[in-house]
Coordinates of C-alpha atoms in Angstrom, one line a residue:
X1 CA 222.2 -11.3 -68.3
X2 CA 218.7 -12.8 -67.5
X3 CA 217.0 -9.7 -68.7
X4 CA 219.2 -9.9 -71.8
X5 CA 218.0 -13.5 -72.4
X6 CA 214.3 -12.3 -72.3
X7 CA 215.1 -9.6 -74.8
X8 CA 217.0 -11.8 -77.2
X9 CA 214.4 -14.7 -77.1
X10 CA 211.5 -12.3 -77.7
X11 CA 213.4 -10.8 -80.6
X12 CA 213.5 -14.3 -82.2
X13 CA 209.7 -14.5 -81.9
X14 CA 209.3 -10.9 -83.1
X15 CA 211.3 -11.7 -86.2
X16 CA 209.0 -14.5 -87.2
X17 CA 206.0 -12.3 -86.3
X18 CA 207.2 -9.5 -88.5
X19 CA 207.8 -11.9 -91.4
X20 CA 204.2 -13.1 -91.0
X21 CA 202.9 -9.6 -91.0
X22 CA 205.0 -8.9 -94.1
X23 CA 203.5 -11.8 -96.0
X24 CA 200.0 -10.7 -95.1
X25 CA 200.7 -7.2 -96.4
X26 CA 202.4 -8.6 -99.5
X27 CA 199.6 -11.0 -100.6
X28 CA 196.5 -9.3 -99.1
X29 CA 197.6 -5.7 -99.8
X30 CA 196.4 -4.5 -96.4
X31 CA 196.7 -5.1 -92.6
X32 CA 193.1 -4.3 -91.9
X33 CA 191.6 -7.2 -89.9
X34 CA 188.2 -7.1 -91.6
X35 CA 189.7 -7.0 -95.2
X36 CA 192.2 -9.7 -94.4
X37 CA 189.6 -12.0 -92.9
X38 CA 187.2 -11.4 -95.7
X39 CA 189.7 -12.5 -98.3
X40 CA 191.1 -15.4 -96.2
X41 CA 189.0 -18.1 -97.9
X42 CA 190.0 -16.9 -101.4
X43 CA 193.7 -16.9 -100.4
X44 CA 193.5 -20.3 -98.8
X45 CA 194.3 -22.1 -102.0
X46 CA 197.3 -19.9 -102.9
X47 CA 200.8 -21.3 -102.5
X48 CA 204.3 -19.8 -102.1
X49 CA 207.7 -21.1 -102.9
X50 CA 210.1 -20.5 -100.0
X51 CA 212.5 -22.9 -101.6
X52 CA 212.5 -23.2 -105.4
X53 CA 210.2 -25.9 -106.7
X54 CA 208.9 -26.6 -103.2
X55 CA 205.4 -24.9 -102.9
X56 CA 203.9 -24.3 -99.5
X57 CA 200.4 -23.2 -98.8
X58 CA 200.5 -19.5 -98.2
X59 CA 198.1 -19.6 -95.2
X60 CA 200.2 -22.3 -93.5
X61 CA 203.4 -20.1 -93.9
X62 CA 201.6 -17.0 -92.6
X63 CA 200.1 -18.8 -89.6
X64 CA 203.3 -20.6 -88.6
X65 CA 205.2 -17.3 -88.8
X66 CA 202.6 -15.5 -86.7
X67 CA 202.7 -18.4 -84.2
X68 CA 206.5 -18.0 -83.8
X69 CA 205.6 -14.6 -82.4
X70 CA 203.2 -16.2 -80.0
X71 CA 205.8 -18.7 -79.0
X72 CA 208.2 -16.0 -78.0
X73 CA 205.7 -13.8 -76.2
X74 CA 203.7 -16.6 -74.6
X75 CA 206.9 -18.6 -73.7
X76 CA 206.2 -21.8 -75.7
X77 CA 208.8 -24.5 -76.2
X78 CA 211.5 -24.0 -77.4
X79 CA 211.3 -20.2 -76.8
X80 CA 210.2 -20.6 -73.2
X81 CA 213.6 -20.2 -71.5
X82 CA 213.3 -16.5 -70.7
X83 CA 210.2 -16.7 -68.5
X84 CA 211.6 -18.6 -65.4
X85 CA 214.6 -16.3 -65.3
X86 CA 212.4 -13.2 -65.3
X87 CA 210.9 -14.1 -61.9
X88 CA 213.6 -12.0 -60.0
X89 CA 211.4 -8.9 -60.2
X90 CA 208.9 -8.0 -57.6
X91 CA 206.0 -10.4 -57.1
X92 CA 203.3 -7.8 -58.0
X93 CA 205.0 -7.4 -61.4
X94 CA 205.0 -11.2 -61.8
X95 CA 201.4 -11.4 -60.8
X96 CA 200.4 -8.7 -63.4
X97 CA 202.7 -9.4 -66.3
X98 CA 203.4 -13.1 -66.0
X99 CA 199.9 -14.2 -65.0
X100 CA 197.5 -12.0 -66.8
X101 CA 198.9 -9.6 -69.4
X102 CA 202.1 -9.9 -71.3
X103 CA 202.6 -13.7 -71.6
X104 CA 199.0 -14.1 -72.6
X105 CA 199.3 -11.7 -75.6
X106 CA 200.4 -14.5 -77.9
X107 CA 197.3 -16.6 -76.9
X108 CA 195.0 -13.6 -77.6
X109 CA 196.7 -13.0 -80.9
X110 CA 196.2 -16.5 -82.2
X111 CA 192.6 -16.5 -81.1
X112 CA 192.1 -13.2 -82.8
X113 CA 193.6 -14.7 -86.0
X114 CA 191.3 -17.7 -86.0
X115 CA 189.9 -16.9 -89.5
X116 CA 193.4 -17.4 -90.8
X117 CA 194.4 -20.4 -88.7
X118 CA 191.1 -22.2 -89.6
X119 CA 192.4 -22.5 -93.2
X120 CA 195.6 -24.4 -92.2
X121 CA 195.3 -27.7 -90.4
X122 CA 199.1 -28.0 -90.6
X123 CA 199.5 -24.9 -88.6
X124 CA 196.8 -26.0 -86.1
X125 CA 198.6 -29.4 -85.8
X126 CA 201.9 -27.6 -85.0
X127 CA 200.2 -25.4 -82.4
X128 CA 198.7 -28.6 -80.8
X129 CA 202.0 -30.4 -80.5
X130 CA 204.0 -27.3 -79.3
X131 CA 201.3 -26.7 -76.7
X132 CA 201.3 -30.3 -75.6
X133 CA 205.1 -30.4 -75.1
X134 CA 205.1 -27.2 -73.2
X135 CA 202.3 -28.3 -70.9
X136 CA 203.7 -31.6 -69.8
X137 CA 207.5 -30.9 -69.9
X138 CA 207.3 -27.6 -68.0
X139 CA 205.0 -29.1 -65.4
X140 CA 207.5 -31.9 -64.7
X141 CA 210.2 -29.3 -64.1
X142 CA 208.0 -27.5 -61.6
X143 CA 208.0 -30.7 -59.5
X144 CA 211.7 -30.5 -58.6
X145 CA 211.9 -26.7 -58.0
X146 CA 212.6 -25.5 -54.5
X147 CA 212.3 -21.7 -55.1
X148 CA 208.6 -20.8 -54.4
X149 CA 208.5 -18.3 -57.2
X150 CA 210.1 -20.7 -59.7
X151 CA 207.4 -23.3 -59.0
X152 CA 204.7 -20.8 -59.9
X153 CA 206.7 -19.6 -62.9
X154 CA 206.9 -23.1 -64.4
X155 CA 203.3 -23.5 -63.5
X156 CA 202.6 -20.5 -65.7
X157 CA 204.5 -22.1 -68.6
X158 CA 202.5 -25.3 -68.2
X159 CA 199.1 -23.4 -68.1
X160 CA 200.1 -21.4 -71.2
X161 CA 200.7 -24.7 -72.8
X162 CA 197.1 -25.7 -72.0
X163 CA 195.9 -22.5 -73.7
X164 CA 198.0 -23.2 -76.7
X165 CA 196.6 -26.8 -77.0
X166 CA 193.1 -25.3 -76.9
X167 CA 194.1 -23.0 -79.8
X168 CA 195.4 -25.9 -81.8
X169 CA 192.2 -27.8 -81.2
X170 CA 190.2 -24.8 -82.6
X171 CA 188.7 -24.3 -79.1
X172 CA 189.7 -20.6 -79.2
X173 CA 187.0 -19.6 -76.8
X174 CA 188.2 -22.3 -74.3
X175 CA 191.8 -20.9 -74.6
X176 CA 190.6 -17.3 -73.8
X177 CA 188.4 -18.6 -71.0
X178 CA 191.3 -20.4 -69.4
X179 CA 193.4 -17.3 -70.0
X180 CA 190.9 -15.4 -67.7
X181 CA 190.5 -18.0 -65.0
X182 CA 194.3 -18.6 -64.9
X183 CA 194.9 -14.9 -64.5
X184 CA 193.0 -14.9 -61.2
X185 CA 194.3 -18.0 -59.5
X186 CA 197.9 -17.5 -60.7
X187 CA 197.9 -13.9 -59.5
X188 CA 196.9 -15.2 -56.1
X189 CA 199.7 -17.7 -56.1
X190 CA 202.2 -15.1 -57.2
X191 CA 201.0 -12.5 -54.6
X192 CA 200.8 -15.2 -51.9
X193 CA 204.4 -16.3 -52.7
X194 CA 205.4 -12.6 -52.3
X195 CA 203.6 -12.5 -48.9
X196 CA 205.5 -15.6 -47.8
X197 CA 208.8 -14.1 -49.0
X198 CA 208.1 -10.9 -47.0
X199 CA 207.4 -12.9 -43.9
X200 CA 210.5 -15.1 -44.4
X201 CA 212.8 -12.0 -44.7
X202 CA 213.2 -12.6 -48.5
X203 CA 213.9 -16.3 -48.2
X204 CA 212.4 -18.1 -51.3
X205 CA 213.6 -21.7 -50.6
X206 CA 210.7 -23.8 -49.6
X207 CA 213.0 -26.3 -47.8
X208 CA 213.6 -23.5 -45.2
X209 CA 209.8 -22.9 -44.7
X210 CA 207.1 -25.1 -43.1
X211 CA 204.2 -24.6 -40.7
X212 CA 203.4 -21.1 -41.9
X213 CA 199.7 -21.5 -41.8
X214 CA 199.7 -20.8 -38.1
X215 CA 201.4 -17.5 -38.6
X216 CA 199.8 -16.4 -41.9
X217 CA 196.2 -17.6 -42.0
X218 CA 194.9 -15.2 -44.7
X219 CA 197.8 -15.9 -47.0
X220 CA 197.3 -19.6 -46.4
X221 CA 193.6 -19.7 -47.1
X222 CA 193.8 -17.6 -50.2
X223 CA 196.7 -19.6 -51.6
X224 CA 194.9 -22.8 -50.7
X225 CA 191.9 -21.6 -52.8
X226 CA 194.2 -20.8 -55.7
X227 CA 195.9 -24.2 -55.4
X228 CA 192.5 -25.9 -55.6
X229 CA 191.7 -23.9 -58.7
X230 CA 195.1 -24.6 -60.3
X231 CA 194.7 -28.4 -59.6
X232 CA 191.3 -28.4 -61.3
X233 CA 189.2 -29.3 -58.2
X234 CA 185.5 -29.2 -59.2
X235 CA 183.7 -26.0 -58.4
X236 CA 186.7 -23.8 -58.6
X237 CA 187.5 -21.6 -61.7
X238 CA 190.4 -23.7 -63.0
X239 CA 188.3 -26.8 -63.1
X240 CA 185.8 -25.4 -65.7
X241 CA 188.3 -24.0 -68.1
X242 CA 190.8 -26.9 -67.8
X243 CA 188.2 -29.6 -68.2
X244 CA 186.8 -27.7 -71.2
X245 CA 190.2 -27.8 -72.9
X246 CA 190.8 -31.5 -72.1
X247 CA 187.4 -32.4 -73.6
X248 CA 188.0 -30.2 -76.6
X249 CA 191.3 -31.9 -77.4
X250 CA 189.6 -35.3 -76.9
X251 CA 187.0 -34.4 -79.5
X252 CA 189.5 -32.9 -82.0
X253 CA 190.3 -34.7 -85.2
X254 CA 193.3 -32.6 -86.1
X255 CA 196.7 -34.5 -86.4
X256 CA 198.6 -34.4 -83.2
X257 CA 195.4 -34.3 -81.0
X258 CA 196.1 -37.7 -79.6
X259 CA 199.6 -36.7 -78.4
X260 CA 198.2 -33.4 -77.0
X261 CA 195.4 -35.3 -75.2
X262 CA 198.0 -37.5 -73.5
X263 CA 200.0 -34.5 -72.5
X264 CA 197.1 -32.4 -71.0
X265 CA 195.7 -35.5 -69.2
X266 CA 199.0 -36.4 -67.6
X267 CA 199.6 -32.8 -66.7
X268 CA 196.4 -32.9 -64.5
X269 CA 198.2 -35.2 -62.1
X270 CA 201.5 -33.4 -62.3
X271 CA 199.8 -30.0 -61.7
X272 CA 198.1 -31.2 -58.6
X273 CA 201.3 -32.7 -57.4
X274 CA 203.6 -29.7 -57.7
X275 CA 200.9 -27.2 -56.6
X276 CA 200.2 -29.1 -53.3
X277 CA 203.9 -29.9 -52.9
X278 CA 204.3 -26.1 -52.7
X279 CA 201.4 -25.9 -50.2
X280 CA 202.6 -28.7 -47.9
X281 CA 206.3 -27.6 -48.0
X282 CA 205.4 -24.0 -47.2
X283 CA 202.4 -24.1 -44.8
X284 CA 202.4 -27.6 -43.2
X285 CA 204.8 -29.7 -41.2
X286 CA 207.4 -28.5 -38.7
X287 CA 209.0 -25.0 -39.2
X288 CA 212.4 -25.3 -40.9
X289 CA 213.5 -21.7 -40.8
X290 CA 216.1 -20.3 -38.4
X291 CA 215.1 -19.2 -34.9
X292 CA 215.4 -15.4 -35.7
X293 CA 213.0 -15.7 -38.7
X294 CA 210.6 -17.9 -36.8
X295 CA 210.4 -15.3 -33.9
X296 CA 209.4 -12.5 -36.3
X297 CA 206.9 -14.4 -38.4
X298 CA 203.6 -12.7 -38.8
X299 CA 200.8 -12.1 -41.4
X300 CA 201.6 -9.6 -44.1
X301 CA 200.1 -6.1 -43.8
X302 CA 196.7 -5.2 -45.3
X303 CA 198.2 -3.8 -48.5
X304 CA 199.2 -7.4 -49.3
X305 CA 196.3 -9.4 -47.8
X306 CA 193.4 -7.2 -49.2
X307 CA 194.4 -7.9 -52.9
X308 CA 194.8 -11.6 -52.0
X309 CA 191.3 -11.7 -50.5
X310 CA 189.7 -9.8 -53.4
X311 CA 191.4 -12.0 -56.1
X312 CA 190.3 -15.1 -54.2
X313 CA 186.7 -14.4 -55.0
X314 CA 187.0 -14.7 -58.8
X315 CA 189.5 -17.5 -58.3
X316 CA 186.4 -19.4 -57.0
X317 CA 183.6 -18.0 -59.1
X318 CA 185.0 -16.9 -62.5
X319 CA 184.6 -20.4 -63.9
X320 CA 180.9 -20.2 -63.3
X321 CA 180.7 -18.1 -66.5
X322 CA 181.4 -21.1 -68.7
X323 CA 177.9 -21.2 -70.0
X324 CA 177.9 -17.6 -71.2
X325 CA 181.5 -17.5 -72.5
X326 CA 181.9 -21.0 -74.1
X327 CA 178.4 -22.0 -75.1
X328 CA 176.7 -18.6 -75.5
X329 CA 177.3 -15.9 -78.1
X330 CA 180.0 -14.1 -76.1
X331 CA 182.6 -14.5 -79.0
X332 CA 180.0 -14.2 -81.8
X333 CA 181.5 -12.4 -84.8
X334 CA 185.0 -12.3 -83.2
X335 CA 186.1 -15.9 -83.3
X336 CA 185.6 -18.0 -86.5
X337 CA 185.6 -21.8 -86.4
X338 CA 184.9 -24.0 -89.4
X339 CA 182.2 -26.6 -88.9
X340 CA 184.5 -29.6 -89.0
X341 CA 186.7 -28.1 -86.3
X342 CA 184.0 -26.8 -84.0
X343 CA 184.7 -29.0 -80.9
X344 CA 183.2 -26.3 -78.6
X345 CA 179.8 -26.6 -80.3
X346 CA 180.0 -30.4 -79.9
X347 CA 180.7 -30.0 -76.2
X348 CA 177.8 -27.5 -75.9
X349 CA 175.4 -30.2 -77.0
X350 CA 176.1 -32.1 -73.8
X351 CA 176.4 -29.2 -71.4
X352 CA 173.9 -29.4 -68.6
X353 CA 174.9 -26.5 -66.5
X354 CA 177.5 -25.8 -63.8
X355 CA 176.2 -28.4 -61.3
X356 CA 175.8 -31.0 -64.0
X357 CA 179.4 -30.4 -65.1
X358 CA 180.6 -30.7 -61.5
X359 CA 178.6 -33.9 -60.8
X360 CA 179.7 -35.5 -64.1
X361 CA 183.3 -34.7 -63.3
X362 CA 183.4 -37.2 -60.4
X363 CA 183.2 -40.0 -63.0
X364 CA 185.9 -38.7 -65.3
X365 CA 189.6 -39.4 -65.5
X366 CA 190.8 -35.8 -64.9
X367 CA 189.1 -35.6 -61.5
X368 CA 190.7 -38.8 -60.2
X369 CA 194.1 -37.8 -61.6
X370 CA 193.8 -34.5 -59.8
X371 CA 192.9 -36.3 -56.6
X372 CA 195.8 -38.7 -57.1
X373 CA 198.2 -35.8 -57.5
X374 CA 197.0 -34.1 -54.3
X375 CA 197.2 -37.4 -52.4
X376 CA 200.7 -38.1 -53.7
X377 CA 201.8 -34.6 -52.6
X378 CA 200.4 -35.2 -49.1
X379 CA 201.9 -38.7 -48.9
X380 CA 205.4 -37.5 -50.0
X381 CA 205.6 -34.1 -48.3
X382 CA 203.4 -34.5 -45.2
X383 CA 203.2 -38.2 -44.3
X384 CA 206.4 -39.8 -45.5
X385 CA 208.7 -36.7 -45.6
X386 CA 211.9 -38.8 -45.9
X387 CA 210.6 -40.5 -49.1
X388 CA 211.3 -37.6 -51.6
X389 CA 215.0 -37.8 -50.7
X390 CA 215.2 -41.5 -51.4
X391 CA 213.3 -41.1 -54.7
X392 CA 215.8 -38.3 -55.6
X393 CA 218.8 -40.6 -54.9
X394 CA 217.2 -43.5 -56.9
X395 CA 216.2 -41.4 -59.9
X396 CA 219.3 -39.3 -59.9
X397 CA 219.8 -38.8 -63.6
X398 CA 216.0 -38.0 -64.1
X399 CA 216.1 -35.5 -61.2
X400 CA 219.2 -33.8 -62.6
X401 CA 217.6 -33.7 -66.1
X402 CA 214.5 -31.9 -64.7
X403 CA 216.5 -29.7 -62.3
X404 CA 218.7 -28.5 -65.2
X405 CA 215.5 -27.9 -67.3
X406 CA 216.5 -30.6 -69.9
X407 CA 219.8 -28.7 -70.5
X408 CA 218.1 -26.5 -73.0
X409 CA 219.8 -23.4 -71.5
X410 CA 223.2 -25.0 -71.7
X411 CA 222.5 -26.1 -75.3
X412 CA 221.5 -22.6 -76.3
X413 CA 224.6 -21.2 -74.6
X414 CA 226.8 -23.7 -76.4
X415 CA 225.1 -23.4 -79.8
X416 CA 224.3 -19.7 -80.0
X417 CA 226.5 -18.0 -77.5
X418 CA 229.4 -20.4 -78.0
X419 CA 228.9 -20.5 -81.7
X420 CA 228.9 -16.7 -82.0
X421 CA 232.0 -16.5 -79.9
X422 CA 233.8 -19.1 -82.1
X423 CA 232.6 -17.2 -85.2
X424 CA 233.8 -13.9 -83.7
X425 CA 237.2 -15.4 -82.9
X426 CA 237.6 -16.7 -86.4
X427 CA 236.6 -13.4 -88.0
X428 CA 239.0 -11.6 -85.6
X429 CA 242.0 -13.8 -86.2
X430 CA 241.6 -14.2 -90.0
X431 CA 239.3 -11.4 -91.1
X432 CA 240.6 -8.6 -88.9
X433 CA 244.3 -9.6 -88.2
X434 CA 245.1 -11.4 -91.4
X435 CA 243.0 -9.7 -94.1
X436 CA 242.2 -6.1 -92.8
X437 CA 245.3 -5.4 -90.7
X438 CA 247.7 -7.8 -92.4
X439 CA 246.8 -7.5 -96.1
X440 CA 244.9 -4.3 -96.6
X441 CA 246.6 -1.9 -94.0
X442 CA 250.0 -3.3 -93.4
X443 CA 250.2 -5.0 -96.8
X444 CA 249.6 -1.8 -98.7
X445 CA 252.2 -0.1 -96.5
X446 CA 254.7 -2.9 -97.2
X447 CA 254.0 -2.7 -101.0
X448 CA 254.6 1.0 -101.0
X449 CA 257.8 0.6 -99.1
X450 CA 258.9 -2.2 -101.5
X451 CA 258.0 -0.2 -104.6
X452 CA 259.7 2.9 -103.2
X453 CA 262.9 0.9 -102.5
X454 CA 262.9 -0.4 -106.0
X455 CA 262.2 3.0 -107.6
X456 CA 264.9 4.6 -105.5
X457 CA 267.5 2.4 -107.3
X458 CA 266.9 4.4 -110.5
X459 CA 267.4 7.8 -108.8
X460 CA 271.2 7.3 -108.8
X461 CA 272.2 10.6 -110.6
X462 CA 273.6 8.6 -113.6
X463 CA 272.1 9.7 -116.9
X464 CA 271.9 6.2 -118.4
X465 CA 269.7 5.1 -115.4
X466 CA 267.3 7.9 -116.2
X467 CA 267.4 7.0 -120.0
X468 CA 266.7 3.4 -119.1
X469 CA 263.7 4.4 -116.9
X470 CA 262.4 6.6 -119.8
X471 CA 262.6 3.7 -122.3
X472 CA 260.8 1.4 -119.9
X473 CA 258.1 4.0 -119.3
X474 CA 257.6 4.6 -123.0
X475 CA 257.5 0.8 -123.6
X476 CA 254.7 0.4 -121.0
X477 CA 252.7 3.3 -122.3
X478 CA 252.9 2.0 -125.9
X479 CA 251.9 -1.5 -124.8
X480 CA 248.8 -0.1 -123.0
X481 CA 248.0 2.0 -126.1
X482 CA 248.3 -0.9 -128.5
X483 CA 246.3 -3.2 -126.1
X484 CA 243.3 -0.9 -126.5
X485 CA 243.3 -1.5 -130.3

């Protein structure tokens, strides 16, 4: 059923994406990137009537439809529901597909379509708001998850929201830059989670872990590095790309940028909280597993630890390429940004190098929010371990809302699955039983039986009955003949 959910939700995104492609072909007459981008400025003033007498800007409609495809593939609200449920596969698959390749396809597509999106501030505003909602609300859900892979899955949703916010702010290069850095540290977190699951004999509940750093030092160190990068600690890869996005949104003048800035800023604290909650619950404190599992705990084999070690290196260093990727000519001729939207260029005017960016970060709000998140995770899950239970009991309805993922799955089940079942029952009872079986099939048989019983009365063997039948037949034929004239 969960794989079916992924299939169905992605088909919703694909439907919008195909409509967008169809509109491009209809109005541009081609699907060639170069030709479409060349004529984009000319087509920017064209309008289309989706509803009679209600004109929409053609470029807005095209970009919104294309973005629906990105929402499905890159799991943006409200088409995000499939991603957490697809975490049941092997962790190497999660690390490859859900950290680096498939889910980032929508981000890449929007960045590639920048010459179109730049002609529609309405579309950019929608992208900003959707990204902001996804970033914050999915991060909050990650805080209450106890399955180690689900924490990382909701983290992926939140980080994809960061990338989407960057797209909406016209910081396309920052979105792709974060796509790259995120691929490294999230792959380490997924593979590290898999290493822990192997050691725990396929147990994924963090409440049954604890103290694993003594038994799994390589897994611990590599995941700790990835956690620092995910939380945006200065010097690690995630810091450079995430801070670039936050500053880009702050500089953006597009409608919705204020809301998006609040979301990405708040998520800095929440990301540090849920990431280090995972680390403290898994690797610190007293072991909470059963005695049999504890006796057999050991570091994973080299086939697991070597990829973790290799990926930990770019998890630290890939962000150091920020000067080349964001402020150089790396995306020259590929990404197009109009002058009034070029927040990356505005950031580049104040860029003083890697060390300058690190030193400056100590005086910024994101740094202290990240530190506050790490400290809060330590305080709740290492120092005052009984406090989370008390908070859970006090904030019962809020915890339940987050634990049930805002009841969006239940709403979809009621609206779409339940609605389709109700429609199917109605069509079965009235369309199938009443109309098709009752009227068309059984009704025609009953009519033939009734007419046959009536006609049989005139087949009596009496000559006057036959004469009467002939007279009635002649009368009907003459009536039809006279009616034609």
